[in-house]
PDB file of C-alpha atoms in Angstrom:
ATOM      1  CA  MET A   6      -0.038   0.238   0.317  1.00 74.00           C
ATOM      2  CA  ALA A   7       1.537   4.031  -1.011  1.00 82.00           C
ATOM      3  CA  THR A   8       1.571   6.048   1.840  1.00 90.00           C
ATOM      4  CA  ILE A   9       0.066   8.949  -0.599  1.00 92.00           C
ATOM      5  CA  GLU A  10      -1.993   7.579  -3.435  1.00 94.00           C
ATOM      6  CA  CYS A  11      -3.897  10.005  -6.336  1.00 95.00           C
ATOM      7  CA  SER A  12      -5.491   9.146  -9.616  1.00 96.00           C
ATOM      8  CA  GLY A  13      -6.713  11.075 -11.355  1.00 96.00           C
ATOM      9  CA  LEU A  14      -7.027  13.776  -9.237  1.00 96.00           C
ATOM     10  CA  VAL A  15      -8.420  17.275 -10.323  1.00 96.00           C
ATOM     11  CA  LYS A  16      -9.933  20.868  -8.102  1.00 96.00           C
ATOM     12  CA  SER A  17     -11.818  22.966 -10.091  1.00 94.00           C
ATOM     13  CA  TYR A  18     -11.687  27.055  -9.159  1.00 92.00           C
ATOM     14  CA  GLY A  19     -14.649  27.549 -10.855  1.00 91.00           C
ATOM     15  CA  PRO A  20     -13.319  28.018 -15.089  1.00 92.00           C
ATOM     16  CA  VAL A  21     -10.251  27.474 -13.526  1.00 90.00           C
ATOM     17  CA  ASN A  22      -8.688  23.822 -13.288  1.00 90.00           C
ATOM     18  CA  ALA A  23      -5.321  23.778 -11.160  1.00 92.00           C
ATOM     19  CA  LEU A  24      -5.027  19.668 -11.345  1.00 93.00           C
ATOM     20  CA  ASN A  25      -5.901  17.629 -14.475  1.00 93.00           C
ATOM     21  CA  GLY A  26      -5.420  13.873 -13.314  1.00 94.00           C
ATOM     22  CA  LEU A  27      -2.688  13.956 -10.558  1.00 95.00           C
ATOM     23  CA  ASP A  28      -1.842  10.381 -10.574  1.00 95.00           C
ATOM     24  CA  LEU A  29       0.502  10.547  -7.726  1.00 93.00           C
ATOM     25  CA  SER A  30       1.690   7.239  -5.766  1.00 93.00           C
ATOM     26  CA  VAL A  31       4.329   7.184  -2.604  1.00 92.00           C
ATOM     27  CA  SER A  32       5.822   5.141  -0.607  1.00 89.00           C
ATOM     28  CA  GLY A  33       7.480   3.982   2.682  1.00 80.00           C
ATOM     29  CA  ASN A  34       9.894   6.781   4.697  1.00 81.00           C
ATOM     30  CA  GLY A  35      11.277   9.536   3.657  1.00 82.00           C
ATOM     31  CA  VAL A  36      11.226  12.626   2.456  1.00 86.00           C
ATOM     32  CA  PHE A  37       9.090  13.210  -0.519  1.00 89.00           C
ATOM     33  CA  GLY A  38       9.497  16.728  -2.550  1.00 89.00           C
ATOM     34  CA  PHE A  39       7.026  18.851  -5.169  1.00 86.00           C
ATOM     35  CA  LEU A  40       8.978  21.025  -7.335  1.00 89.00           C
ATOM     36  CA  GLY A  41       7.207  23.028  -9.692  1.00 87.00           C
ATOM     37  CA  PRO A  42       6.666  26.224 -11.173  1.00 90.00           C
ATOM     38  CA  ASN A  43       4.099  28.367  -9.118  1.00 88.00           C
ATOM     39  CA  GLY A  44       0.575  27.986 -10.065  1.00 86.00           C
ATOM     40  CA  ALA A  45       1.591  24.392 -11.253  1.00 89.00           C
ATOM     41  CA  GLY A  46      -0.426  22.760  -7.722  1.00 91.00           C
ATOM     42  CA  LYS A  47       1.352  22.252  -4.929  1.00 93.00           C
ATOM     43  CA  THR A  48      -0.158  23.619  -2.334  1.00 94.00           C
ATOM     44  CA  THR A  49      -4.611  22.596  -3.944  1.00 95.00           C
ATOM     45  CA  THR A  50      -2.538  19.612  -4.034  1.00 94.00           C
ATOM     46  CA  ILE A  51      -1.264  19.769   0.011  1.00 94.00           C
ATOM     47  CA  LYS A  52      -4.763  21.406   1.167  1.00 94.00           C
ATOM     48  CA  ILE A  53      -6.668  18.312  -0.468  1.00 94.00           C
ATOM     49  CA  LEU A  54      -4.502  15.569   0.739  1.00 94.00           C
ATOM     50  CA  THR A  55      -4.748  17.226   4.647  1.00 92.00           C
ATOM     51  CA  GLY A  56      -7.726  17.232   4.194  1.00 89.00           C
ATOM     52  CA  LEU A  57      -8.369  21.477   3.787  1.00 91.00           C
ATOM     53  CA  ILE A  58      -9.793  21.721   1.017  1.00 93.00           C
ATOM     54  CA  LYS A  59     -12.555  19.023  -1.132  1.00 93.00           C
ATOM     55  CA  ARG A  60     -11.196  17.915  -4.883  1.00 95.00           C
ATOM     56  CA  SER A  61     -13.606  18.328  -7.696  1.00 95.00           C
ATOM     57  CA  GLY A  62     -12.659  15.228  -9.334  1.00 95.00           C
ATOM     58  CA  GLY A  63     -10.531  11.290  -9.153  1.00 96.00           C
ATOM     59  CA  GLU A  64      -9.192   9.824  -6.108  1.00 95.00           C
ATOM     60  CA  CYS A  65      -7.179  10.445  -3.192  1.00 94.00           C
ATOM     61  CA  ARG A  66      -5.306   8.258  -0.426  1.00 92.00           C
ATOM     62  CA  VAL A  67      -3.196   9.056   2.484  1.00 91.00           C
ATOM     63  CA  ASN A  68      -1.902   5.238   4.141  1.00 88.00           C
ATOM     64  CA  GLY A  69      -4.285   3.847   2.236  1.00 87.00           C
ATOM     65  CA  VAL A  70      -8.102   6.262   4.445  1.00 88.00           C
ATOM     66  CA  ASP A  71      -9.454   7.825   1.308  1.00 90.00           C
ATOM     67  CA  VAL A  72      -8.893  11.758   2.190  1.00 89.00           C
ATOM     68  CA  ASN A  73     -12.985  12.884   2.041  1.00 85.00           C
ATOM     69  CA  ASP A  74     -13.555  10.221   4.704  1.00 80.00           C
ATOM     70  CA  THR A  75     -14.971  11.483   7.799  1.00 74.00           C
ATOM     71  CA  GLU A  76     -15.422   8.362   9.210  1.00 74.00           C
ATOM     72  CA  HIS A  77     -11.757   7.291   9.518  1.00 73.00           C
ATOM     73  CA  ASP A  78     -10.268  10.839   9.934  1.00 73.00           C
ATOM     74  CA  HIS A  79      -6.389  10.432   8.578  1.00 77.00           C
ATOM     75  CA  ARG A  80      -6.377  14.366  10.203  1.00 78.00           C
ATOM     76  CA  ARG A  81      -5.098  13.638  12.867  1.00 81.00           C
ATOM     77  CA  ARG A  82      -1.782  10.630  12.339  1.00 86.00           C
ATOM     78  CA  ILE A  83      -0.638  14.054   9.477  1.00 90.00           C
ATOM     79  CA  GLY A  84       0.974  17.178  10.247  1.00 93.00           C
ATOM     80  CA  TYR A  85       1.264  20.154   8.040  1.00 94.00           C
ATOM     81  CA  LEU A  86       2.417  23.666   8.586  1.00 94.00           C
ATOM     82  CA  SER A  87       0.504  26.330   5.696  1.00 92.00           C
ATOM     83  CA  GLN A  88       2.585  28.562   3.575  1.00 90.00           C
ATOM     84  CA  ASN A  89       2.677  31.332   6.044  1.00 89.00           C
ATOM     85  CA  PRO A  90       1.997  29.865   8.496  1.00 90.00           C
ATOM     86  CA  THR A  91       0.011  32.915  11.809  1.00 91.00           C
ATOM     87  CA  TYR A  92      -0.425  32.265  15.083  1.00 94.00           C
ATOM     88  CA  TYR A  93      -1.374  34.285  18.146  1.00 94.00           C
ATOM     89  CA  THR A  94       0.883  36.887  18.738  1.00 95.00           C
ATOM     90  CA  TRP A  95       0.115  37.603  22.105  1.00 97.00           C
ATOM     91  CA  MET A  96       1.272  33.836  23.170  1.00 97.00           C
ATOM     92  CA  THR A  97       4.626  32.246  23.405  1.00 98.00           C
ATOM     93  CA  GLY A  98       6.021  30.111  21.809  1.00 97.00           C
ATOM     94  CA  ARG A  99       6.312  27.651  24.435  1.00 98.00           C
ATOM     95  CA  GLU A 100       2.207  28.702  25.394  1.00 98.00           C
ATOM     96  CA  LEU A 101       1.358  27.613  21.542  1.00 98.00           C
ATOM     97  CA  LEU A 102       2.587  24.545  21.563  1.00 98.00           C
ATOM     98  CA  ASP A 103       1.349  24.435  25.482  1.00 97.00           C
ATOM     99  CA  PHE A 104      -2.030  24.936  23.967  1.00 97.00           C
ATOM    100  CA  VAL A 105      -1.357  22.268  20.511  1.00 96.00           C
ATOM    101  CA  GLY A 106      -0.749  19.274  22.713  1.00 96.00           C
ATOM    102  CA  SER A 107      -3.699  20.802  25.227  1.00 96.00           C
ATOM    103  CA  ILE A 108      -5.519  20.345  21.560  1.00 93.00           C
ATOM    104  CA  PHE A 109      -4.293  16.548  21.151  1.00 93.00           C
ATOM    105  CA  GLY A 110      -5.396  15.930  24.747  1.00 94.00           C
ATOM    106  CA  PHE A 111      -1.543  15.354  26.328  1.00 96.00           C
ATOM    107  CA  SER A 112      -1.555  15.558  30.450  1.00 96.00           C
ATOM    108  CA  ALA A 113       0.523  18.596  31.854  1.00 96.00           C
ATOM    109  CA  MET A 114       3.326  16.205  32.609  1.00 96.00           C
ATOM    110  CA  GLU A 115       3.656  15.289  28.401  1.00 96.00           C
ATOM    111  CA  LYS A 116       2.549  17.686  27.200  1.00 96.00           C
ATOM    112  CA  ARG A 117       6.213  19.631  29.068  1.00 95.00           C
ATOM    113  CA  THR A 118       8.165  16.980  27.782  1.00 97.00           C
ATOM    114  CA  ARG A 119       7.282  16.981  24.119  1.00 97.00           C
ATOM    115  CA  THR A 120       7.226  21.126  24.336  1.00 97.00           C
ATOM    116  CA  GLY A 121      10.828  21.077  26.021  1.00 97.00           C
ATOM    117  CA  LEU A 122      12.185  19.235  23.519  1.00 97.00           C
ATOM    118  CA  LEU A 123      10.286  19.780  20.252  1.00 98.00           C
ATOM    119  CA  LEU A 124      11.901  23.581  21.397  1.00 98.00           C
ATOM    120  CA  ASP A 125      15.324  22.648  21.216  1.00 98.00           C
ATOM    121  CA  MET A 126      14.658  20.585  18.204  1.00 97.00           C
ATOM    122  CA  ALA A 127      13.438  24.115  16.634  1.00 97.00           C
ATOM    123  CA  GLY A 128      16.633  26.279  18.816  1.00 97.00           C
ATOM    124  CA  LEU A 129      13.620  27.992  20.200  1.00 98.00           C
ATOM    125  CA  SER A 130      14.315  27.120  24.267  1.00 97.00           C
ATOM    126  CA  LYS A 131      16.396  30.459  24.610  1.00 97.00           C
ATOM    127  CA  THR A 132      13.159  32.708  22.753  1.00 97.00           C
ATOM    128  CA  ALA A 133      10.925  30.046  24.203  1.00 97.00           C
ATOM    129  CA  ASP A 134       8.986  32.981  26.566  1.00 97.00           C
ATOM    130  CA  ARG A 135       9.341  35.528  23.898  1.00 97.00           C
ATOM    131  CA  LYS A 136       5.763  36.594  22.016  1.00 98.00           C
ATOM    132  CA  ILE A 137       5.312  35.327  18.988  1.00 97.00           C
ATOM    133  CA  GLY A 138       5.150  38.790  17.287  1.00 96.00           C
ATOM    134  CA  GLY A 139       8.827  39.388  18.187  1.00 96.00           C
ATOM    135  CA  TYR A 140       9.729  36.380  16.902  1.00 97.00           C
ATOM    136  CA  SER A 141      12.188  36.745  13.152  1.00 95.00           C
ATOM    137  CA  GLY A 142      10.144  35.052  10.185  1.00 92.00           C
ATOM    138  CA  GLY A 143      12.114  32.491  10.575  1.00 93.00           C
ATOM    139  CA  MET A 144      11.838  31.621  14.354  1.00 95.00           C
ATOM    140  CA  ILE A 145       8.201  31.215  13.208  1.00 95.00           C
ATOM    141  CA  GLN A 146       8.700  28.561  10.764  1.00 93.00           C
ATOM    142  CA  ARG A 147      10.675  26.753  12.677  1.00 95.00           C
ATOM    143  CA  LEU A 148       8.318  27.050  15.914  1.00 97.00           C
ATOM    144  CA  GLY A 149       5.371  26.328  12.941  1.00 96.00           C
ATOM    145  CA  ILE A 150       7.778  22.554  12.192  1.00 96.00           C
ATOM    146  CA  ALA A 151       7.895  22.205  15.875  1.00 97.00           C
ATOM    147  CA  GLN A 152       3.048  22.548  15.997  1.00 96.00           C
ATOM    148  CA  ALA A 153       3.520  20.293  12.701  1.00 96.00           C
ATOM    149  CA  MET A 154       5.433  16.790  14.864  1.00 96.00           C
ATOM    150  CA  TYR A 155       3.621  17.328  17.845  1.00 96.00           C
ATOM    151  CA  HIS A 156       1.875  15.092  18.304  1.00 95.00           C
ATOM    152  CA  LYS A 157       4.479  12.812  16.064  1.00 94.00           C
ATOM    153  CA  PRO A 158       2.184  12.392  12.848  1.00 93.00           C
ATOM    154  CA  ASP A 159       2.723   9.540  10.951  1.00 90.00           C
ATOM    155  CA  ILE A 160       3.642  12.252   7.966  1.00 92.00           C
ATOM    156  CA  LEU A 161       4.081  15.698   8.191  1.00 93.00           C
ATOM    157  CA  PHE A 162       3.123  18.106   5.424  1.00 93.00           C
ATOM    158  CA  LEU A 163       5.403  20.773   5.396  1.00 92.00           C
ATOM    159  CA  ASP A 164       4.082  23.287   2.530  1.00 92.00           C
ATOM    160  CA  GLU A 165       6.806  25.817   1.216  1.00 85.00           C
ATOM    161  CA  PRO A 166       9.357  25.656   4.824  1.00 77.00           C
TER     162      PRO A 166
END
């Protein structure tokens, strides 16, 4: 079974076809990147794979589950970082990651451990208690990667990381 599988994937925005019959199969562990010019449909494909938008046609599965299947919500098993992440600027990096941990049901002890680990990984330990509004663009991207990885997803989708 492929990790990601799309067959004849179509996405239309009115008269504009952002995707027109995309066939894609990604198997195994590792890194897979989409390369292409602006407007090629890379972000649209990622948004369909993550369940953020609905496809207009074709089929699309992640870990064997149709991305539109509401009975087996695959979104809890994926992580996602958008192209332009935005966060509450009044929160600190630590508060944001703790908030994400709460959303996923982590205990206070698990959040403390996981948040510390991810702040270290992202190189943000020294600035963890600074307001996100004072973070540089690169710091926000690293914080975004940490939040996308928080719940230990099977698959991580990064759009222009």
